[in-house]
Coordinates of C-alpha atoms in Angstrom, one line a residue:
M1 CA -54.5 91.9 -78.9
A2 CA -52.4 95.1 -78.0
R3 CA -53.5 97.1 -74.9
K4 CA -51.9 100.1 -74.9
S5 CA -52.8 102.0 -71.2
A6 CA -51.0 103.1 -67.6
S7 CA -54.0 101.4 -66.1
S8 CA -55.7 98.2 -65.7
P9 CA -59.3 97.8 -67.0
P10 CA -62.6 99.4 -65.0
D11 CA -62.7 97.3 -62.5
R12 CA -65.8 96.4 -62.7
D13 CA -66.7 95.8 -58.3
T14 CA -69.6 95.7 -56.8
E15 CA -69.3 99.0 -55.0
R16 CA -70.5 101.5 -58.7
F17 CA -73.9 98.2 -58.0
H18 CA -76.5 99.1 -55.1
E19 CA -76.3 95.6 -53.2
D20 CA -79.2 95.3 -50.6
A21 CA -78.9 94.0 -47.0
A22 CA -78.3 90.2 -47.2
I23 CA -82.2 89.1 -46.8
S24 CA -81.2 86.8 -42.9
T25 CA -85.4 85.5 -43.1
M26 CA -84.4 81.2 -41.3
R27 CA -80.8 80.9 -40.2
G28 CA -79.3 78.4 -37.9
T29 CA -80.2 75.1 -38.8
D30 CA -78.1 73.8 -41.8
Q31 CA -80.0 70.8 -42.0
P32 CA -81.3 70.4 -46.1
D33 CA -85.4 71.4 -45.8
L34 CA -86.7 71.7 -48.7
E35 CA -89.9 73.3 -46.9
R36 CA -88.2 75.9 -44.8
G37 CA -85.6 76.4 -48.1
V38 CA -89.4 77.8 -50.2
D39 CA -89.8 79.7 -47.6
T40 CA -87.1 81.9 -47.3
I41 CA -86.7 82.6 -51.3
R42 CA -90.6 83.8 -50.8
D43 CA -89.9 85.7 -47.9
V44 CA -87.0 88.2 -51.0
V45 CA -89.7 86.8 -53.6
R46 CA -92.2 89.7 -51.6
T47 CA -89.2 92.1 -51.3
L48 CA -87.8 92.4 -54.7
K49 CA -89.3 94.6 -58.2
P50 CA -88.8 93.4 -62.4
K51 CA -85.2 94.6 -62.2
P52 CA -82.4 93.0 -63.2
G53 CA -80.1 92.6 -60.7
V54 CA -77.8 89.3 -59.2
Y55 CA -78.7 87.7 -56.0
R56 CA -76.8 85.2 -54.0
M57 CA -78.7 81.9 -52.4
L58 CA -76.2 81.1 -48.9
D59 CA -76.5 78.4 -46.4
A60 CA -77.7 78.4 -42.6
R61 CA -73.5 80.0 -42.3
G62 CA -74.1 82.3 -45.1
D63 CA -71.9 80.6 -47.5
V64 CA -72.8 81.3 -51.0
L65 CA -74.2 78.6 -52.5
Y66 CA -74.9 79.8 -55.6
V67 CA -74.9 83.1 -58.4
G68 CA -77.4 83.8 -60.2
K69 CA -78.8 86.9 -62.8
A70 CA -81.6 87.3 -63.7
R71 CA -83.7 90.0 -66.3
A72 CA -86.5 90.7 -63.9
L73 CA -85.4 89.5 -60.7
K74 CA -88.6 88.7 -59.7
N75 CA -89.8 86.3 -61.8
R76 CA -86.7 84.6 -61.6
V77 CA -86.0 83.8 -58.3
A78 CA -90.2 83.7 -57.7
N79 CA -89.0 80.5 -59.7
Y80 CA -87.0 78.5 -57.2
T81 CA -90.5 78.3 -55.1
Q82 CA -91.5 76.0 -57.8
V83 CA -90.1 72.9 -56.9
D84 CA -92.3 70.7 -58.7
R85 CA -90.5 72.4 -61.8
L86 CA -87.1 71.9 -59.6
P87 CA -84.0 69.2 -61.1
N88 CA -82.7 67.4 -58.5
R89 CA -79.6 69.8 -58.2
L90 CA -81.8 72.8 -57.4
R91 CA -84.4 71.3 -55.6
R92 CA -80.9 70.2 -53.2
M93 CA -79.7 73.8 -53.3
V94 CA -83.0 75.1 -52.3
S95 CA -83.4 73.0 -49.1
Q96 CA -80.1 74.2 -47.9
T97 CA -80.8 78.0 -48.7
R98 CA -82.0 80.3 -45.9
S99 CA -80.9 83.9 -46.8
M100 CA -80.1 85.2 -49.8
T101 CA -78.3 88.8 -50.9
I102 CA -79.6 91.1 -53.9
V103 CA -77.4 93.3 -55.9
T104 CA -79.8 95.8 -59.0
T105 CA -77.8 96.8 -61.9
N106 CA -78.7 98.7 -65.2
S107 CA -79.2 96.3 -67.5
E108 CA -78.9 92.8 -67.8
A109 CA -74.7 92.9 -69.3
E110 CA -73.7 94.2 -65.8
A111 CA -75.9 91.5 -64.9
L112 CA -74.2 89.1 -66.4
L113 CA -70.9 91.0 -65.3
L114 CA -70.8 90.8 -62.2
E115 CA -72.6 86.8 -61.7
A116 CA -69.1 86.2 -63.3
Q117 CA -66.8 88.2 -61.0
L118 CA -68.5 87.4 -58.0
I119 CA -68.1 83.4 -58.7
K120 CA -65.0 83.7 -58.9
R121 CA -64.9 85.5 -56.2
Y122 CA -67.2 83.4 -54.3
R123 CA -66.4 79.5 -56.1
P124 CA -70.5 78.4 -55.8
P125 CA -71.4 74.4 -55.0
Y126 CA -74.0 74.9 -57.6
N127 CA -72.3 76.9 -60.0
V128 CA -70.2 76.1 -63.1
L129 CA -67.0 76.8 -62.2
L130 CA -63.6 77.7 -63.7
R131 CA -61.0 75.6 -62.5
D132 CA -58.0 76.7 -63.9
D133 CA -58.6 80.5 -64.0
K134 CA -54.7 80.8 -63.3
S135 CA -53.9 84.1 -65.3
F136 CA -52.3 84.3 -68.6
P137 CA -49.3 85.7 -69.8
F138 CA -48.8 88.1 -71.9
I139 CA -46.3 89.6 -73.9
L140 CA -45.0 93.4 -72.8
L141 CA -43.2 95.8 -74.7
R142 CA -42.7 99.2 -72.4
A143 CA -43.8 102.7 -72.8
D144 CA -42.0 104.3 -70.5
H145 CA -38.5 104.3 -70.9
A146 CA -36.0 105.8 -74.3
F147 CA -35.4 102.0 -75.2
P148 CA -38.2 99.8 -74.3
R149 CA -37.9 97.2 -72.8
I150 CA -39.8 93.8 -73.6
M151 CA -40.6 91.4 -71.2
K152 CA -42.9 88.3 -70.1
H153 CA -46.4 89.7 -67.6
R154 CA -48.3 88.4 -65.5
G155 CA -51.3 90.2 -63.9
A156 CA -52.7 94.3 -63.6
R157 CA -51.8 96.3 -66.7
K158 CA -51.3 99.2 -64.7
A159 CA -47.9 99.8 -66.8
K160 CA -47.8 101.9 -70.4
G161 CA -46.9 100.0 -72.8
N162 CA -48.0 97.7 -75.0
Y163 CA -49.7 93.8 -74.1
Y164 CA -49.5 91.3 -76.4
G165 CA -51.5 88.0 -75.6
P166 CA -53.3 85.6 -72.9
F167 CA -50.9 83.1 -74.5
A168 CA -51.8 80.1 -73.2
S169 CA -49.5 79.6 -71.6
A170 CA -45.4 80.8 -70.3
G171 CA -44.0 78.2 -71.8
S172 CA -45.4 79.7 -75.5
V173 CA -44.6 83.4 -74.0
N174 CA -40.7 81.9 -72.9
T175 CA -40.6 80.6 -76.3
T176 CA -42.0 83.7 -78.8
I177 CA -39.8 86.2 -76.7
N178 CA -36.8 84.2 -77.0
A179 CA -36.8 84.3 -80.6
L180 CA -38.3 88.1 -80.8
Q181 CA -35.5 88.8 -79.1
K182 CA -33.1 87.0 -82.4
L183 CA -36.2 88.8 -85.0
F184 CA -35.9 92.2 -83.5
L185 CA -33.1 92.8 -80.5
L186 CA -34.3 94.6 -78.4
R187 CA -33.4 94.6 -74.7
S188 CA -34.8 92.3 -72.0
C189 CA -33.0 92.8 -68.6
N190 CA -35.0 95.5 -66.0
D191 CA -33.4 99.4 -66.1
G192 CA -31.0 98.9 -63.2
F193 CA -29.5 96.4 -64.7
M194 CA -29.2 98.0 -67.5
A195 CA -28.1 101.8 -66.3
R196 CA -25.3 99.1 -64.5
R197 CA -23.8 98.3 -67.5
D198 CA -20.7 99.2 -68.9
R199 CA -19.6 96.2 -71.3
P200 CA -22.5 94.7 -73.2
C201 CA -24.1 90.6 -71.4
L202 CA -23.9 87.4 -73.2
L203 CA -26.9 88.6 -74.9
Y204 CA -24.9 91.4 -77.7
Q205 CA -22.4 87.8 -78.1
I206 CA -24.6 86.2 -79.0
K207 CA -27.1 88.4 -81.1
R208 CA -30.1 88.6 -79.1
C209 CA -30.6 92.1 -78.1
S210 CA -28.6 95.4 -80.0
A211 CA -27.1 96.6 -76.4
P212 CA -28.5 99.6 -76.1
C213 CA -26.6 99.8 -72.6
V214 CA -23.4 101.0 -74.2
D215 CA -24.9 103.3 -76.4
R216 CA -24.1 100.4 -79.3
I217 CA -27.1 101.5 -81.6
A218 CA -28.9 104.4 -82.0
E219 CA -31.8 105.8 -79.4
A220 CA -33.6 106.9 -82.8
D221 CA -32.4 103.0 -84.6
Y222 CA -33.0 101.3 -81.8
A223 CA -36.9 103.0 -82.0
E224 CA -36.9 101.2 -85.7
L225 CA -36.9 97.9 -83.5
V226 CA -39.3 98.8 -81.3
R227 CA -41.9 100.2 -84.4
Q228 CA -41.2 96.7 -86.9
A229 CA -41.8 94.5 -83.6
K230 CA -44.9 96.0 -83.2
D231 CA -46.3 96.1 -86.7
F232 CA -45.5 92.4 -86.0
L233 CA -47.1 91.8 -82.5
G234 CA -50.3 93.5 -84.2
G235 CA -50.5 91.3 -87.8
K236 CA -48.1 92.9 -89.5
S237 CA -45.5 90.2 -89.6
G238 CA -46.0 90.2 -94.1
A239 CA -44.7 93.2 -94.2
V240 CA -42.3 93.3 -91.3
Q241 CA -40.3 90.3 -93.4
R242 CA -40.1 91.9 -96.8
E243 CA -39.5 95.1 -94.9
I244 CA -36.1 93.0 -94.0
E245 CA -35.6 91.0 -97.2
T246 CA -35.2 94.8 -98.8
Q247 CA -32.7 95.3 -96.0
M248 CA -30.3 92.8 -96.4
S249 CA -30.8 93.1 -100.0
E250 CA -29.6 96.2 -99.2
A251 CA -26.9 95.4 -97.8
A252 CA -25.4 93.4 -99.9
E253 CA -26.0 94.9 -102.9
N254 CA -23.6 97.2 -101.1
L255 CA -20.8 95.3 -99.7
D256 CA -21.6 95.7 -96.2
F257 CA -22.6 91.0 -95.8
E258 CA -22.2 91.7 -91.9
R259 CA -24.6 93.7 -91.7
A260 CA -26.7 91.6 -94.7
A261 CA -25.4 88.1 -92.1
M262 CA -27.4 89.9 -89.2
L263 CA -30.2 90.8 -91.6
R264 CA -30.7 87.3 -92.9
D265 CA -30.4 85.4 -89.0
R266 CA -33.0 88.0 -88.2
L267 CA -35.5 87.0 -91.0
R268 CA -35.2 82.6 -89.9
A269 CA -35.9 83.8 -86.6
A270 CA -39.5 85.7 -88.1
T271 CA -39.9 81.9 -89.8
F272 CA -39.0 80.1 -86.5
I273 CA -42.1 82.1 -84.9
Q274 CA -44.5 81.4 -88.5
G275 CA -43.5 77.8 -88.6
S276 CA -43.9 76.7 -85.5
Q277 CA -47.8 77.5 -85.7
A278 CA -49.4 74.0 -85.8
I279 CA -52.6 76.1 -86.6
N280 CA -53.5 77.5 -89.2
A281 CA -55.3 80.7 -88.5
E282 CA -54.6 82.1 -92.2
G283 CA -57.5 84.6 -92.1
V284 CA -58.7 85.4 -88.5
G285 CA -56.4 88.1 -87.7
N286 CA -57.4 88.4 -83.4
G287 CA -59.5 85.7 -82.4
D288 CA -60.1 83.5 -79.8
V289 CA -62.1 79.8 -81.0
F290 CA -63.6 76.8 -78.6
A291 CA -64.8 73.7 -79.4
M292 CA -66.8 72.1 -76.4
A293 CA -67.0 68.0 -75.3
S294 CA -68.1 65.6 -73.1
K295 CA -68.3 62.4 -72.6
G296 CA -68.8 60.7 -69.2
G297 CA -70.6 63.6 -67.1
Q298 CA -67.5 65.6 -67.6
I299 CA -67.1 69.2 -70.2
A300 CA -63.7 69.1 -71.8
I301 CA -63.0 73.1 -73.5
Q302 CA -60.5 73.4 -75.4
A303 CA -59.3 77.6 -76.3
F304 CA -56.8 78.6 -79.7
F305 CA -55.6 82.0 -78.8
I306 CA -55.1 83.9 -82.5
R307 CA -53.9 87.4 -82.9
G308 CA -52.9 88.6 -85.7
G309 CA -53.2 85.8 -87.8
Q310 CA -50.4 83.9 -84.9
N311 CA -50.9 81.8 -82.7
W312 CA -50.4 82.3 -79.1
G313 CA -50.4 79.3 -77.9
H314 CA -53.4 76.3 -77.0
R315 CA -55.2 75.1 -73.6
A316 CA -58.0 72.3 -72.4
F317 CA -60.1 73.9 -69.8
F318 CA -62.7 71.2 -66.9
P319 CA -65.0 72.7 -66.2
T320 CA -66.9 71.5 -62.7
H321 CA -70.1 71.7 -61.1
T322 CA -71.3 71.2 -64.8
E323 CA -74.3 68.2 -64.2
G324 CA -77.6 67.8 -65.6
L325 CA -77.2 71.4 -67.6
E326 CA -77.4 72.1 -71.1
E327 CA -73.8 72.3 -73.1
A328 CA -75.4 75.8 -73.9
E329 CA -75.5 77.4 -70.4
V330 CA -72.1 76.0 -69.8
M331 CA -70.1 77.0 -72.7
T332 CA -71.7 80.3 -72.0
S333 CA -71.1 80.6 -68.0
F334 CA -67.8 79.3 -68.6
L335 CA -67.3 82.6 -71.3
A336 CA -68.2 84.6 -69.2
Q337 CA -65.6 83.6 -66.2
F338 CA -62.5 83.4 -68.4
Y339 CA -63.2 86.8 -70.3
E340 CA -63.8 88.6 -66.3
E341 CA -60.0 88.6 -66.0
V342 CA -58.3 88.4 -69.9
P343 CA -59.3 90.8 -72.7
P344 CA -61.8 89.8 -74.8
P345 CA -61.1 90.0 -78.1
R346 CA -63.8 91.6 -81.4
L347 CA -64.5 87.6 -82.6
I348 CA -64.7 84.7 -80.6
M349 CA -65.3 81.9 -82.3
V350 CA -67.9 78.6 -80.2
D351 CA -68.5 75.3 -82.3
R352 CA -72.4 76.7 -81.1
I353 CA -75.8 78.3 -81.1
L354 CA -75.2 79.8 -77.8
P355 CA -79.2 80.4 -76.6
E356 CA -78.0 84.4 -74.5
A357 CA -74.7 84.7 -76.9
E358 CA -75.7 88.9 -77.7
L359 CA -76.2 88.8 -74.1
L360 CA -73.3 88.0 -73.7
A361 CA -71.7 90.5 -76.1
E362 CA -72.8 93.2 -75.4
A363 CA -71.7 92.7 -72.0
L364 CA -68.1 92.0 -73.7
H365 CA -68.2 95.4 -75.4
E366 CA -65.8 97.2 -72.5
G367 CA -63.7 95.2 -72.8
A368 CA -63.3 94.5 -76.1
G369 CA -63.3 98.2 -77.1
G370 CA -65.2 97.8 -79.9
K371 CA -68.3 95.3 -80.8
V372 CA -68.2 91.8 -80.1
E373 CA -68.6 89.2 -82.6
I374 CA -69.7 85.5 -81.2
T375 CA -69.7 83.2 -84.1
V376 CA -70.5 79.8 -85.0
P377 CA -68.4 79.1 -88.7
Q378 CA -70.7 77.1 -90.8
R379 CA -67.5 77.0 -93.6
G380 CA -64.3 77.9 -95.4
D381 CA -60.4 78.5 -92.7
R382 CA -62.3 79.3 -89.5
R383 CA -64.6 76.4 -90.3
R384 CA -61.2 73.9 -90.6
L385 CA -60.0 75.9 -87.3
M386 CA -63.3 75.1 -85.1
E387 CA -63.1 71.3 -86.7
Q388 CA -59.2 71.0 -85.1
A389 CA -59.9 72.8 -81.7
S390 CA -63.1 70.3 -81.6
R391 CA -60.6 67.0 -82.6
N392 CA -58.4 68.8 -79.5
A393 CA -61.6 68.7 -77.6
V394 CA -62.3 65.0 -77.6
E395 CA -58.4 64.3 -77.9
A396 CA -58.3 66.0 -74.0
L397 CA -61.2 64.3 -72.6
D398 CA -60.4 61.1 -74.2
R399 CA -56.4 62.1 -72.2
R400 CA -58.2 63.5 -69.5
L401 CA -61.0 60.4 -68.6
A402 CA -57.3 58.0 -69.1
E403 CA -55.8 60.2 -66.4
T404 CA -58.4 60.3 -63.9
G405 CA -59.2 56.3 -64.4
T406 CA -55.5 56.2 -63.7
K407 CA -55.6 58.5 -60.3
A408 CA -59.4 57.6 -59.1
K409 CA -57.2 53.1 -58.8
I410 CA -54.1 54.9 -57.5
L411 CA -56.5 56.5 -54.6
R412 CA -58.4 52.8 -54.2
E413 CA -54.8 51.4 -53.5
L414 CA -53.7 54.5 -51.7
A415 CA -56.4 53.9 -48.9
E416 CA -56.2 50.0 -48.8
F417 CA -52.7 50.3 -48.0
L418 CA -52.9 52.7 -46.3
E419 CA -55.6 51.4 -44.3
L420 CA -58.3 54.7 -45.4
P421 CA -62.5 54.1 -44.2
D422 CA -62.9 55.7 -47.6
V423 CA -60.7 57.0 -50.4
P424 CA -59.4 60.0 -49.2
Q425 CA -59.9 63.7 -51.4
R426 CA -57.8 66.7 -49.7
I427 CA -54.8 65.6 -49.3
E428 CA -52.2 67.8 -47.0
V429 CA -49.1 67.2 -46.8
Y430 CA -46.3 69.1 -44.3
D431 CA -43.0 70.0 -44.4
N432 CA -40.5 72.6 -43.3
S433 CA -37.0 74.5 -43.9
H434 CA -34.7 75.4 -42.1
I435 CA -30.9 76.4 -41.9
Q436 CA -29.6 75.9 -38.6
G437 CA -32.9 76.9 -36.8
T438 CA -32.3 80.1 -39.4
N439 CA -35.3 81.4 -41.3
A440 CA -37.9 78.6 -39.9
L441 CA -40.7 78.1 -41.7
G442 CA -43.5 75.0 -42.5
G443 CA -44.6 74.8 -45.4
M444 CA -48.0 72.9 -46.2
V445 CA -49.6 72.2 -49.7
V446 CA -52.7 70.4 -50.8
A447 CA -53.7 67.1 -53.0
G448 CA -57.0 65.3 -54.4
P449 CA -58.7 63.7 -57.3
E450 CA -58.2 66.6 -59.7
G451 CA -54.5 66.5 -58.2
F452 CA -52.2 69.3 -56.5
Q453 CA -54.9 72.8 -55.1
K454 CA -51.8 75.5 -54.8
G455 CA -54.2 77.8 -54.0
Q456 CA -54.5 76.0 -50.8
Y457 CA -50.9 75.5 -50.4
R458 CA -50.4 76.9 -46.9
K459 CA -46.5 78.0 -45.0
F460 CA -46.6 78.7 -41.1
N461 CA -43.6 81.6 -40.0
I462 CA -42.2 79.4 -37.5
K463 CA -42.7 82.8 -34.6
R464 CA -44.2 80.9 -31.3
A465 CA -40.8 82.5 -28.5
E466 CA -41.3 78.3 -27.0
T467 CA -40.3 76.8 -29.9
R468 CA -36.3 76.2 -29.9
P469 CA -34.6 76.9 -33.3
G470 CA -33.4 74.2 -34.9
D471 CA -35.8 71.1 -33.0
D472 CA -38.3 70.1 -36.0
F473 CA -40.3 68.2 -33.1
A474 CA -41.3 71.5 -32.2
M475 CA -41.7 73.2 -35.6
M476 CA -44.4 70.6 -36.6
R477 CA -46.0 71.3 -33.5
E478 CA -47.0 74.7 -33.6
V479 CA -47.4 73.6 -37.9
M480 CA -50.6 71.8 -36.4
A481 CA -51.2 73.5 -33.3
R482 CA -51.6 76.3 -35.4
R483 CA -53.5 75.0 -38.8
F484 CA -56.4 73.0 -36.9
G485 CA -56.2 75.1 -34.2
R486 CA -57.4 77.7 -37.1
V487 CA -59.1 74.6 -38.9
Q488 CA -61.5 74.5 -35.5
E489 CA -62.0 78.1 -35.7
E490 CA -63.2 78.6 -39.0
D491 CA -65.8 74.9 -39.8
P492 CA -65.8 73.5 -36.6
D493 CA -69.0 70.6 -38.1
R494 CA -66.3 70.3 -41.3
Q495 CA -68.5 70.9 -43.9
G496 CA -66.0 73.3 -45.6
G497 CA -65.0 70.6 -47.3
T498 CA -61.4 72.1 -45.8
W499 CA -60.8 69.2 -43.1
P500 CA -58.1 66.4 -45.0
D501 CA -59.4 63.3 -45.3
L502 CA -55.1 62.6 -44.8
V503 CA -52.3 65.0 -42.9
L504 CA -49.0 63.3 -44.2
I505 CA -46.0 63.8 -42.8
D506 CA -42.9 64.5 -44.3
G507 CA -40.2 62.5 -41.0
G508 CA -40.4 59.6 -39.2
K509 CA -41.2 58.2 -35.7
G510 CA -40.5 61.4 -33.9
Q511 CA -42.4 63.9 -36.8
M512 CA -46.1 60.8 -36.2
T513 CA -45.2 61.9 -32.5
A514 CA -45.4 65.4 -32.8
V515 CA -48.3 65.4 -34.8
R516 CA -49.9 63.0 -32.4
E517 CA -50.2 64.3 -29.9
T518 CA -50.4 67.6 -30.8
L519 CA -53.7 66.5 -32.8
E520 CA -54.6 64.5 -29.5
E521 CA -54.6 67.8 -26.8
L522 CA -57.4 69.6 -30.2
G523 CA -59.5 67.0 -28.7
I524 CA -58.9 65.4 -32.9
E525 CA -58.5 62.5 -32.9
D526 CA -60.0 60.8 -36.1
V527 CA -57.9 62.3 -39.1
P528 CA -54.9 59.7 -40.9
L529 CA -51.9 60.6 -39.7
I530 CA -48.8 59.4 -41.7
A531 CA -44.9 60.0 -41.7
V532 CA -43.1 59.3 -44.9
S533 CA -39.2 58.6 -43.8
K534 CA -36.8 57.2 -46.8
G535 CA -34.4 54.6 -44.3
P536 CA -32.3 54.1 -42.3
D537 CA -29.7 54.7 -45.6
R538 CA -32.4 57.2 -47.3
N539 CA -33.0 56.2 -50.4
A540 CA -36.1 56.8 -52.1
G541 CA -38.2 53.9 -53.1
R542 CA -37.0 52.6 -49.4
E543 CA -39.5 54.9 -48.0
H544 CA -40.5 54.1 -44.5
F545 CA -44.5 54.6 -44.4
H546 CA -44.8 55.3 -40.2
F547 CA -48.8 53.6 -38.3
P548 CA -49.5 56.6 -36.2
D549 CA -50.5 53.2 -33.8
G550 CA -45.8 53.1 -34.0
R551 CA -46.7 50.2 -37.0
E552 CA -44.1 50.8 -40.3
K553 CA -45.1 49.6 -44.2
L554 CA -43.2 49.6 -47.0
L555 CA -44.4 49.4 -50.4
P556 CA -42.9 47.5 -53.0
L557 CA -39.6 49.5 -55.7
N558 CA -42.5 49.7 -58.9
S559 CA -45.4 50.4 -56.7
P560 CA -48.0 52.9 -58.4
V561 CA -49.4 54.1 -55.3
L562 CA -45.3 54.5 -53.7
F563 CA -44.6 56.9 -57.1
Y564 CA -47.9 59.2 -56.5
L565 CA -46.3 59.3 -52.8
Q566 CA -42.7 60.1 -53.0
Q567 CA -44.3 62.4 -56.3
L568 CA -46.6 64.1 -52.6
R569 CA -43.7 64.1 -50.9
D570 CA -41.2 66.0 -53.7
E571 CA -44.1 68.7 -53.6
A572 CA -44.0 69.1 -49.7
H573 CA -39.6 69.8 -50.1
R574 CA -40.3 71.9 -52.4
F575 CA -42.9 74.4 -51.7
A576 CA -41.2 74.3 -48.7
I577 CA -37.6 74.6 -49.7
G578 CA -38.8 77.2 -52.3
A579 CA -41.1 79.5 -49.7
H580 CA -37.7 79.4 -47.3
R581 CA -35.3 80.9 -49.5
A582 CA -37.9 84.0 -51.1
K583 CA -38.4 84.7 -47.2
R584 CA -34.1 83.8 -46.4
S585 CA -33.9 86.2 -49.3
R586 CA -36.2 88.7 -47.6
A587 CA -34.2 89.1 -44.5
I588 CA -30.3 89.4 -46.2
T589 CA -32.1 93.3 -47.7
A590 CA -33.8 94.0 -45.0
S591 CA -33.0 97.4 -43.6
P592 CA -33.0 98.1 -40.2
L593 CA -35.6 101.6 -41.5
D594 CA -37.6 99.2 -42.8
E595 CA -39.0 99.1 -38.4
I596 CA -39.6 103.2 -38.7
P597 CA -43.3 103.4 -39.2
G598 CA -44.1 105.4 -42.6
I599 CA -41.2 104.3 -44.2
G600 CA -41.5 103.2 -47.6
P601 CA -38.7 102.4 -50.4
A602 CA -38.8 106.1 -51.6
R603 CA -37.6 107.4 -48.5
K604 CA -35.9 104.4 -47.4
R605 CA -33.8 105.1 -50.7
A606 CA -33.8 109.3 -50.5
L607 CA -32.3 108.8 -46.5
L608 CA -29.1 106.0 -47.4
L609 CA -28.6 107.7 -50.6
H610 CA -28.2 111.2 -48.3
F611 CA -26.6 109.6 -45.1
G612 CA -25.0 106.3 -46.6
T613 CA -25.8 104.0 -43.9
A614 CA -28.8 102.9 -41.9
G615 CA -26.2 104.2 -38.9
K616 CA -25.7 107.2 -40.2
V617 CA -29.9 108.0 -40.3
R618 CA -30.1 106.5 -36.7
A619 CA -27.2 108.6 -35.7
A620 CA -28.7 112.0 -37.5
S621 CA -30.0 114.9 -35.2
L622 CA -33.2 116.4 -35.7
E623 CA -31.5 118.9 -37.5
D624 CA -30.6 117.0 -40.2
L625 CA -32.6 114.3 -41.1
M626 CA -34.6 117.6 -41.7
R627 CA -32.5 118.1 -44.4
A628 CA -32.4 114.8 -46.0
P629 CA -35.1 114.9 -49.7
G630 CA -38.2 114.1 -49.2
V631 CA -37.5 114.7 -45.7
S632 CA -40.8 116.5 -44.4
A633 CA -40.4 118.2 -41.2
A634 CA -42.7 115.0 -39.5
V635 CA -41.2 113.0 -41.2
A636 CA -38.3 113.2 -40.1
Q637 CA -39.4 114.1 -35.9
T638 CA -41.2 110.4 -36.4
I639 CA -38.0 108.9 -37.3
Y640 CA -35.7 111.0 -33.9
D641 CA -38.5 109.7 -31.9
F642 CA -38.4 105.3 -33.1
Y643 CA -34.4 105.5 -32.3
H644 CA -34.7 107.9 -29.5
P645 CA -38.2 106.9 -27.7
G646 CA -36.7 108.2 -23.9
A647 CA -35.5 112.0 -26.0

């Protein structure tokens, strides 16, 4: 789906609704108490009216337990006081409820949108959660330059241009962009790179760009390529191919064989794009396909993304917190969260009837720019497409269960080898990175039964005066003191899931001693610590595992536990080095002007263009500063005072 906009989609923030102050009625204890929870809810019900809205249930610490929507808040919330009719899952939730927050909306459709937004923000433990909530990549054909650029895009759609997507993965976008460059010869370089060129780059030589940077193509001819690209991505691929075929025939008849060969190569690129469509999406146009499979208490939802009759990728999702819920309810909650950031198409195909399909379609109307149809295909190509999605869902779930079983076995063996009291649910791995003490940084990665939890990764800029540059032991002490000092403050009762069940340190006995002593100073003696070193020969596979009491252990070379621990250590190493390189790059490109308050990129650029160097800006008089373009008298005074504080 192409979205032509110079700004991001409308922000559905809670500010557009009326949010009551949190109703706190029996705080002070975090022990589950069903009677106390019911009394809390009854007190809230007395203040409610039968209006549509969203409610949040909060525990004693104010953390969100559950987010729900209602057509009539008073009636819906009152249901939680009928304890005998509640499943065990909701009884546990009510027993922890100590306060509620109420948000009224204009309609139930608005309540559904707000519910999805709040679930995404707070990730409550009693709501269905879409785990894989990374932003999806799009293809962006920019419209803010005489020679538009084609590029991959993630995040808010603020740049002016046409957006095509979503694609299932960055790999599918990169493959498509590479083929589109061969097909339409559009530039992919940024504006600054293009402006500096005085001869074509390599992409022109390999026939993946028309080199507008050095006028190898006229603006009108480039605009024609852009028009064809828009048609192709917009679903008119057949017409574009026929047009290129006609141009190729005309070139051959005119004995312009070089142009005919170039058009032939473009046709091959178009054929490659369509030939790579493993899914037959003929007759669908723009639409998404969702099929669900369930087994062993887990659920998989397979999604196909079809745009312009082309398959733009597929992905399997594994929503969590689905125990005891109807599958249709899980699918509805999943779709509402999925389309919180992804623009919905006008057609959504599902494999089962959803009781709230009309409400969901109404809620998605604004984001789709028109009426949304949610349908269960019954026959023809759409039915065959749905059957293919269902098969993929079953296969994805089978793979997931097999991987989960293998991972569970490895974690059990890991717990036994490292002498842990239980199978770890949260493993934190630490590593440091620096070059001769400069730009020092510590990295923390987090893993668990579901794999790496990249949203939990943290980096620590080494900044304490007592930490000497290049002192790895002191760096590890600082990282541990800051990490565990903060978690002690934020989660002293260890109920928030932020305390590790195992801490792995990339290092040997010295690092282990530094970490153990630091935690002992904080009064923490029950967090399992293990240091991992490569041994005297620094050979992968001969890792030594150091325990706090000075013991060391080894694992066999072919041990799955060893491979898993190597994977954890390597991920921490990769993250720390990547963060260090980014920090070093920022330091290299930093300017003394960055330290002046109120001086942004535009003014800094204007000052450097006017004076030439930051040193000349520092030496400039107040009158000279005021003559610089874009610098007002007040800004000039700020700059002058910064460099001449005693003047």
